[in-house]
mmCIF file with all atom_site columns, C-alpha atoms in Angstrom:
data_model
loop_
_atom_site.group_PDB
_atom_site.id
_atom_site.type_symbol
_atom_site.label_atom_id
_atom_site.label_alt_id
_atom_site.label_comp_id
_atom_site.label_asym_id
_atom_site.label_entity_id
_atom_site.label_seq_id
_atom_site.pdbx_PDB_ins_code
_atom_site.Cartn_x
_atom_site.Cartn_y
_atom_site.Cartn_z
_atom_site.occupancy
_atom_site.B_iso_or_equiv
_atom_site.pdbx_formal_charge
_atom_site.auth_seq_id
_atom_site.auth_comp_id
_atom_site.auth_asym_id
_atom_site.auth_atom_id
_atom_site.pdbx_PDB_model_num
ATOM 1  C CA . MET A 1 1  ? 131.794 67.732 65.187 1.00 77.00 ? 1  MET A CA 1
ATOM 2  C CA . PRO A 1 2  ? 131.933 71.242 66.667 1.00 87.00 ? 2  PRO A CA 1
ATOM 3  C CA . LEU A 1 3  ? 130.287 71.918 70.010 1.00 94.00 ? 3  LEU A CA 1
ATOM 4  C CA . PRO A 1 4  ? 127.121 74.050 70.036 1.00 97.00 ? 4  PRO A CA 1
ATOM 5  C CA . GLU A 1 5  ? 127.572 77.791 70.556 1.00 98.00 ? 5  GLU A CA 1
ATOM 6  C CA . ILE A 1 6  ? 125.555 80.162 72.735 1.00 98.00 ? 6  ILE A CA 1
ATOM 7  C CA . GLN A 1 7  ? 122.902 81.765 70.539 1.00 98.00 ? 7  GLN A CA 1
ATOM 8  C CA . VAL A 1 8  ? 122.013 85.425 71.171 1.00 98.00 ? 8  VAL A CA 1
ATOM 9  C CA . THR A 1 9  ? 119.200 87.128 69.230 1.00 98.00 ? 9  THR A CA 1
ATOM 10 C CA . PRO A 1 10 ? 118.036 90.688 69.950 1.00 98.00 ? 10 PRO A CA 1
ATOM 11 C CA . MET A 1 11 ? 114.265 90.535 70.482 1.00 98.00 ? 11 MET A CA 1
ATOM 12 C CA . ASP A 1 12 ? 111.611 93.017 71.537 1.00 96.00 ? 12 ASP A CA 1
ATOM 13 C CA . LYS A 1 13 ? 109.980 92.026 74.852 1.00 97.00 ? 13 LYS A CA 1
ATOM 14 C CA . ALA A 1 14 ? 106.487 92.000 73.270 1.00 97.00 ? 14 ALA A CA 1
ATOM 15 C CA . GLU A 1 15 ? 107.742 89.634 70.552 1.00 97.00 ? 15 GLU A CA 1
ATOM 16 C CA . ALA A 1 16 ? 109.373 87.375 73.172 1.00 98.00 ? 16 ALA A CA 1
ATOM 17 C CA . GLU A 1 17 ? 106.110 87.276 75.108 1.00 98.00 ? 17 GLU A CA 1
ATOM 18 C CA . LYS A 1 18 ? 104.044 86.513 72.012 1.00 97.00 ? 18 LYS A CA 1
ATOM 19 C CA . SER A 1 19 ? 106.353 83.833 70.588 1.00 96.00 ? 19 SER A CA 1
ATOM 20 C CA . LYS A 1 20 ? 107.741 82.292 73.810 1.00 96.00 ? 20 LYS A CA 1
ATOM 21 C CA . ASN A 1 21 ? 105.299 83.274 76.624 1.00 97.00 ? 21 ASN A CA 1
ATOM 22 C CA . ILE A 1 22 ? 108.262 84.431 78.730 1.00 98.00 ? 22 ILE A CA 1
ATOM 23 C CA . SER A 1 23 ? 106.104 85.765 81.582 1.00 97.00 ? 23 SER A CA 1
ATOM 24 C CA . ALA A 1 24 ? 105.262 82.144 82.452 1.00 98.00 ? 24 ALA A CA 1
ATOM 25 C CA . TRP A 1 25 ? 108.954 81.285 82.886 1.00 98.00 ? 25 TRP A CA 1
ATOM 26 C CA . GLY A 1 26 ? 111.003 81.441 86.069 1.00 98.00 ? 26 GLY A CA 1
ATOM 27 C CA . THR A 1 27 ? 113.149 84.462 86.907 1.00 98.00 ? 27 THR A CA 1
ATOM 28 C CA . TRP A 1 28 ? 116.742 84.725 88.055 1.00 98.00 ? 28 TRP A CA 1
ATOM 29 C CA . SER A 1 29 ? 118.867 87.707 88.977 1.00 98.00 ? 29 SER A CA 1
ATOM 30 C CA . SER A 1 30 ? 122.400 88.458 90.061 1.00 98.00 ? 30 SER A CA 1
ATOM 31 C CA . GLU A 1 31 ? 124.361 91.410 91.335 1.00 98.00 ? 31 GLU A CA 1
ATOM 32 C CA . VAL A 1 32 ? 127.713 92.316 89.774 1.00 98.00 ? 32 VAL A CA 1
ATOM 33 C CA . ARG A 1 33 ? 129.974 89.299 90.318 1.00 98.00 ? 33 ARG A CA 1
ATOM 34 C CA . ARG A 1 34 ? 131.932 86.532 88.608 1.00 98.00 ? 34 ARG A CA 1
ATOM 35 C CA . PHE A 1 35 ? 131.133 82.822 88.941 1.00 98.00 ? 35 PHE A CA 1
ATOM 36 C CA . ASP A 1 36 ? 131.601 79.423 87.295 1.00 98.00 ? 36 ASP A CA 1
ATOM 37 C CA . TRP A 1 37 ? 128.539 77.738 85.789 1.00 98.00 ? 37 TRP A CA 1
ATOM 38 C CA . GLN A 1 38 ? 127.492 74.571 83.958 1.00 98.00 ? 38 GLN A CA 1
ATOM 39 C CA . TRP A 1 39 ? 124.094 74.180 82.311 1.00 96.00 ? 39 TRP A CA 1
ATOM 40 C CA . SER A 1 40 ? 122.323 70.941 83.276 1.00 95.00 ? 40 SER A CA 1
ATOM 41 C CA . GLY A 1 41 ? 120.202 71.135 80.116 1.00 97.00 ? 41 GLY A CA 1
ATOM 42 C CA . THR A 1 42 ? 119.574 73.494 77.225 1.00 98.00 ? 42 THR A CA 1
ATOM 43 C CA . GLU A 1 43 ? 118.261 76.783 78.618 1.00 98.00 ? 43 GLU A CA 1
ATOM 44 C CA . GLU A 1 44 ? 116.295 79.504 76.871 1.00 98.00 ? 44 GLU A CA 1
ATOM 45 C CA . ALA A 1 45 ? 116.497 82.937 78.494 1.00 98.00 ? 45 ALA A CA 1
ATOM 46 C CA . TYR A 1 46 ? 115.217 86.447 77.895 1.00 98.00 ? 46 TYR A CA 1
ATOM 47 C CA . ILE A 1 47 ? 117.344 89.203 79.441 1.00 98.00 ? 47 ILE A CA 1
ATOM 48 C CA . LEU A 1 48 ? 115.133 91.806 81.133 1.00 98.00 ? 48 LEU A CA 1
ATOM 49 C CA . GLU A 1 49 ? 117.886 94.110 82.400 1.00 98.00 ? 49 GLU A CA 1
ATOM 50 C CA . GLY A 1 50 ? 121.611 94.244 82.984 1.00 98.00 ? 50 GLY A CA 1
ATOM 51 C CA . GLU A 1 51 ? 124.608 92.816 81.202 1.00 98.00 ? 51 GLU A CA 1
ATOM 52 C CA . ALA A 1 52 ? 127.012 89.887 81.501 1.00 98.00 ? 52 ALA A CA 1
ATOM 53 C CA . THR A 1 53 ? 129.851 88.352 79.541 1.00 98.00 ? 53 THR A CA 1
ATOM 54 C CA . ILE A 1 54 ? 129.862 84.561 79.329 1.00 98.00 ? 54 ILE A CA 1
ATOM 55 C CA . THR A 1 55 ? 133.181 82.874 78.610 1.00 98.00 ? 55 THR A CA 1
ATOM 56 C CA . PRO A 1 56 ? 133.001 79.163 77.714 1.00 98.00 ? 56 PRO A CA 1
ATOM 57 C CA . THR A 1 57 ? 135.564 76.998 79.545 1.00 98.00 ? 57 THR A CA 1
ATOM 58 C CA . GLY A 1 58 ? 136.883 73.437 79.625 1.00 97.00 ? 58 GLY A CA 1
ATOM 59 C CA . GLU A 1 59 ? 135.680 71.304 76.722 1.00 96.00 ? 59 GLU A CA 1
ATOM 60 C CA . TYR A 1 60 ? 133.795 74.374 75.424 1.00 97.00 ? 60 TYR A CA 1
ATOM 61 C CA . ALA A 1 61 ? 136.776 76.791 75.565 1.00 97.00 ? 61 ALA A CA 1
ATOM 62 C CA . SER A 1 62 ? 136.902 76.962 71.744 1.00 96.00 ? 62 SER A CA 1
ATOM 63 C CA . CYS A 1 63 ? 133.340 78.370 71.641 1.00 97.00 ? 63 CYS A CA 1
ATOM 64 C CA . LYS A 1 64 ? 132.763 82.106 71.287 1.00 97.00 ? 64 LYS A CA 1
ATOM 65 C CA . GLU A 1 65 ? 132.569 84.421 74.303 1.00 98.00 ? 65 GLU A CA 1
ATOM 66 C CA . VAL A 1 66 ? 129.317 86.413 74.264 1.00 98.00 ? 66 VAL A CA 1
ATOM 67 C CA . THR A 1 67 ? 128.025 89.517 75.991 1.00 98.00 ? 67 THR A CA 1
ATOM 68 C CA . ILE A 1 68 ? 124.308 89.452 76.750 1.00 98.00 ? 68 ILE A CA 1
ATOM 69 C CA . LYS A 1 69 ? 122.169 92.457 77.654 1.00 98.00 ? 69 LYS A CA 1
ATOM 70 C CA . ALA A 1 70 ? 118.588 93.624 78.096 1.00 98.00 ? 70 ALA A CA 1
ATOM 71 C CA . GLY A 1 71 ? 116.475 92.658 75.087 1.00 98.00 ? 71 GLY A CA 1
ATOM 72 C CA . ASP A 1 72 ? 118.466 89.548 74.141 1.00 98.00 ? 72 ASP A CA 1
ATOM 73 C CA . PHE A 1 73 ? 116.872 86.119 73.680 1.00 98.00 ? 73 PHE A CA 1
ATOM 74 C CA . CYS A 1 74 ? 119.513 83.474 74.401 1.00 98.00 ? 74 CYS A CA 1
ATOM 75 C CA . VAL A 1 75 ? 119.882 79.725 74.040 1.00 98.00 ? 75 VAL A CA 1
ATOM 76 C CA . PHE A 1 76 ? 122.566 78.155 76.234 1.00 98.00 ? 76 PHE A CA 1
ATOM 77 C CA . PRO A 1 77 ? 123.703 74.627 75.283 1.00 98.00 ? 77 PRO A CA 1
ATOM 78 C CA . GLY A 1 78 ? 123.161 71.886 77.864 1.00 97.00 ? 78 GLY A CA 1
ATOM 79 C CA . GLY A 1 79 ? 126.411 70.708 79.457 1.00 96.00 ? 79 GLY A CA 1
ATOM 80 C CA . MET A 1 80 ? 128.388 73.858 78.602 1.00 98.00 ? 80 MET A CA 1
ATOM 81 C CA . THR A 1 81 ? 130.806 75.045 81.282 1.00 98.00 ? 81 THR A CA 1
ATOM 82 C CA . CYS A 1 82 ? 131.622 78.728 81.505 1.00 98.00 ? 82 CYS A CA 1
ATOM 83 C CA . VAL A 1 83 ? 132.459 81.761 83.601 1.00 98.00 ? 83 VAL A CA 1
ATOM 84 C CA . TRP A 1 84 ? 129.795 84.447 84.003 1.00 98.00 ? 84 TRP A CA 1
ATOM 85 C CA . THR A 1 85 ? 131.097 87.977 84.530 1.00 98.00 ? 85 THR A CA 1
ATOM 86 C CA . VAL A 1 86 ? 128.075 90.085 85.496 1.00 98.00 ? 86 VAL A CA 1
ATOM 87 C CA . THR A 1 87 ? 129.031 93.692 84.721 1.00 98.00 ? 87 THR A CA 1
ATOM 88 C CA . GLN A 1 88 ? 125.607 95.275 85.438 1.00 98.00 ? 88 GLN A CA 1
ATOM 89 C CA . PRO A 1 89 ? 123.021 93.705 87.784 1.00 98.00 ? 89 PRO A CA 1
ATOM 90 C CA . ILE A 1 90 ? 121.119 91.239 85.608 1.00 98.00 ? 90 ILE A CA 1
ATOM 91 C CA . ASN A 1 91 ? 117.567 89.921 85.637 1.00 98.00 ? 91 ASN A CA 1
ATOM 92 C CA . LYS A 1 92 ? 116.253 87.282 83.249 1.00 98.00 ? 92 LYS A CA 1
ATOM 93 C CA . HIS A 1 93 ? 113.380 84.927 82.520 1.00 98.00 ? 93 HIS A CA 1
ATOM 94 C CA . PHE A 1 94 ? 114.562 81.363 81.940 1.00 98.00 ? 94 PHE A CA 1
ATOM 95 C CA . ASN A 1 95 ? 113.115 78.091 80.682 1.00 98.00 ? 95 ASN A CA 1
ATOM 96 C CA . TYR A 1 96 ? 114.338 74.528 80.165 1.00 96.00 ? 96 TYR A CA 1
ATOM 97 C CA . PRO A 1 97 ? 112.211 73.363 77.208 1.00 91.00 ? 97 PRO A CA 1
#
């Protein structure tokens, strides 16, 4: 059975607010940098500004690399390991449903 992929869907901020209530979620930001990450659970995120490339690693290395940017609604699979390469300072709302 294939591992779940990162899902990225372009979405207008007003639509994200209406359908997901993103303003009630937490926020996270990062300057330009590179770091290893593992999601502890499935995360939903709405990218407010910036850009990053996420490269799955380890058990998830066969999954697709994605670039996320302002206006993207993302779902990150719980347990996935990866490397984040933040290419423009990024700011996002996030939620663990």
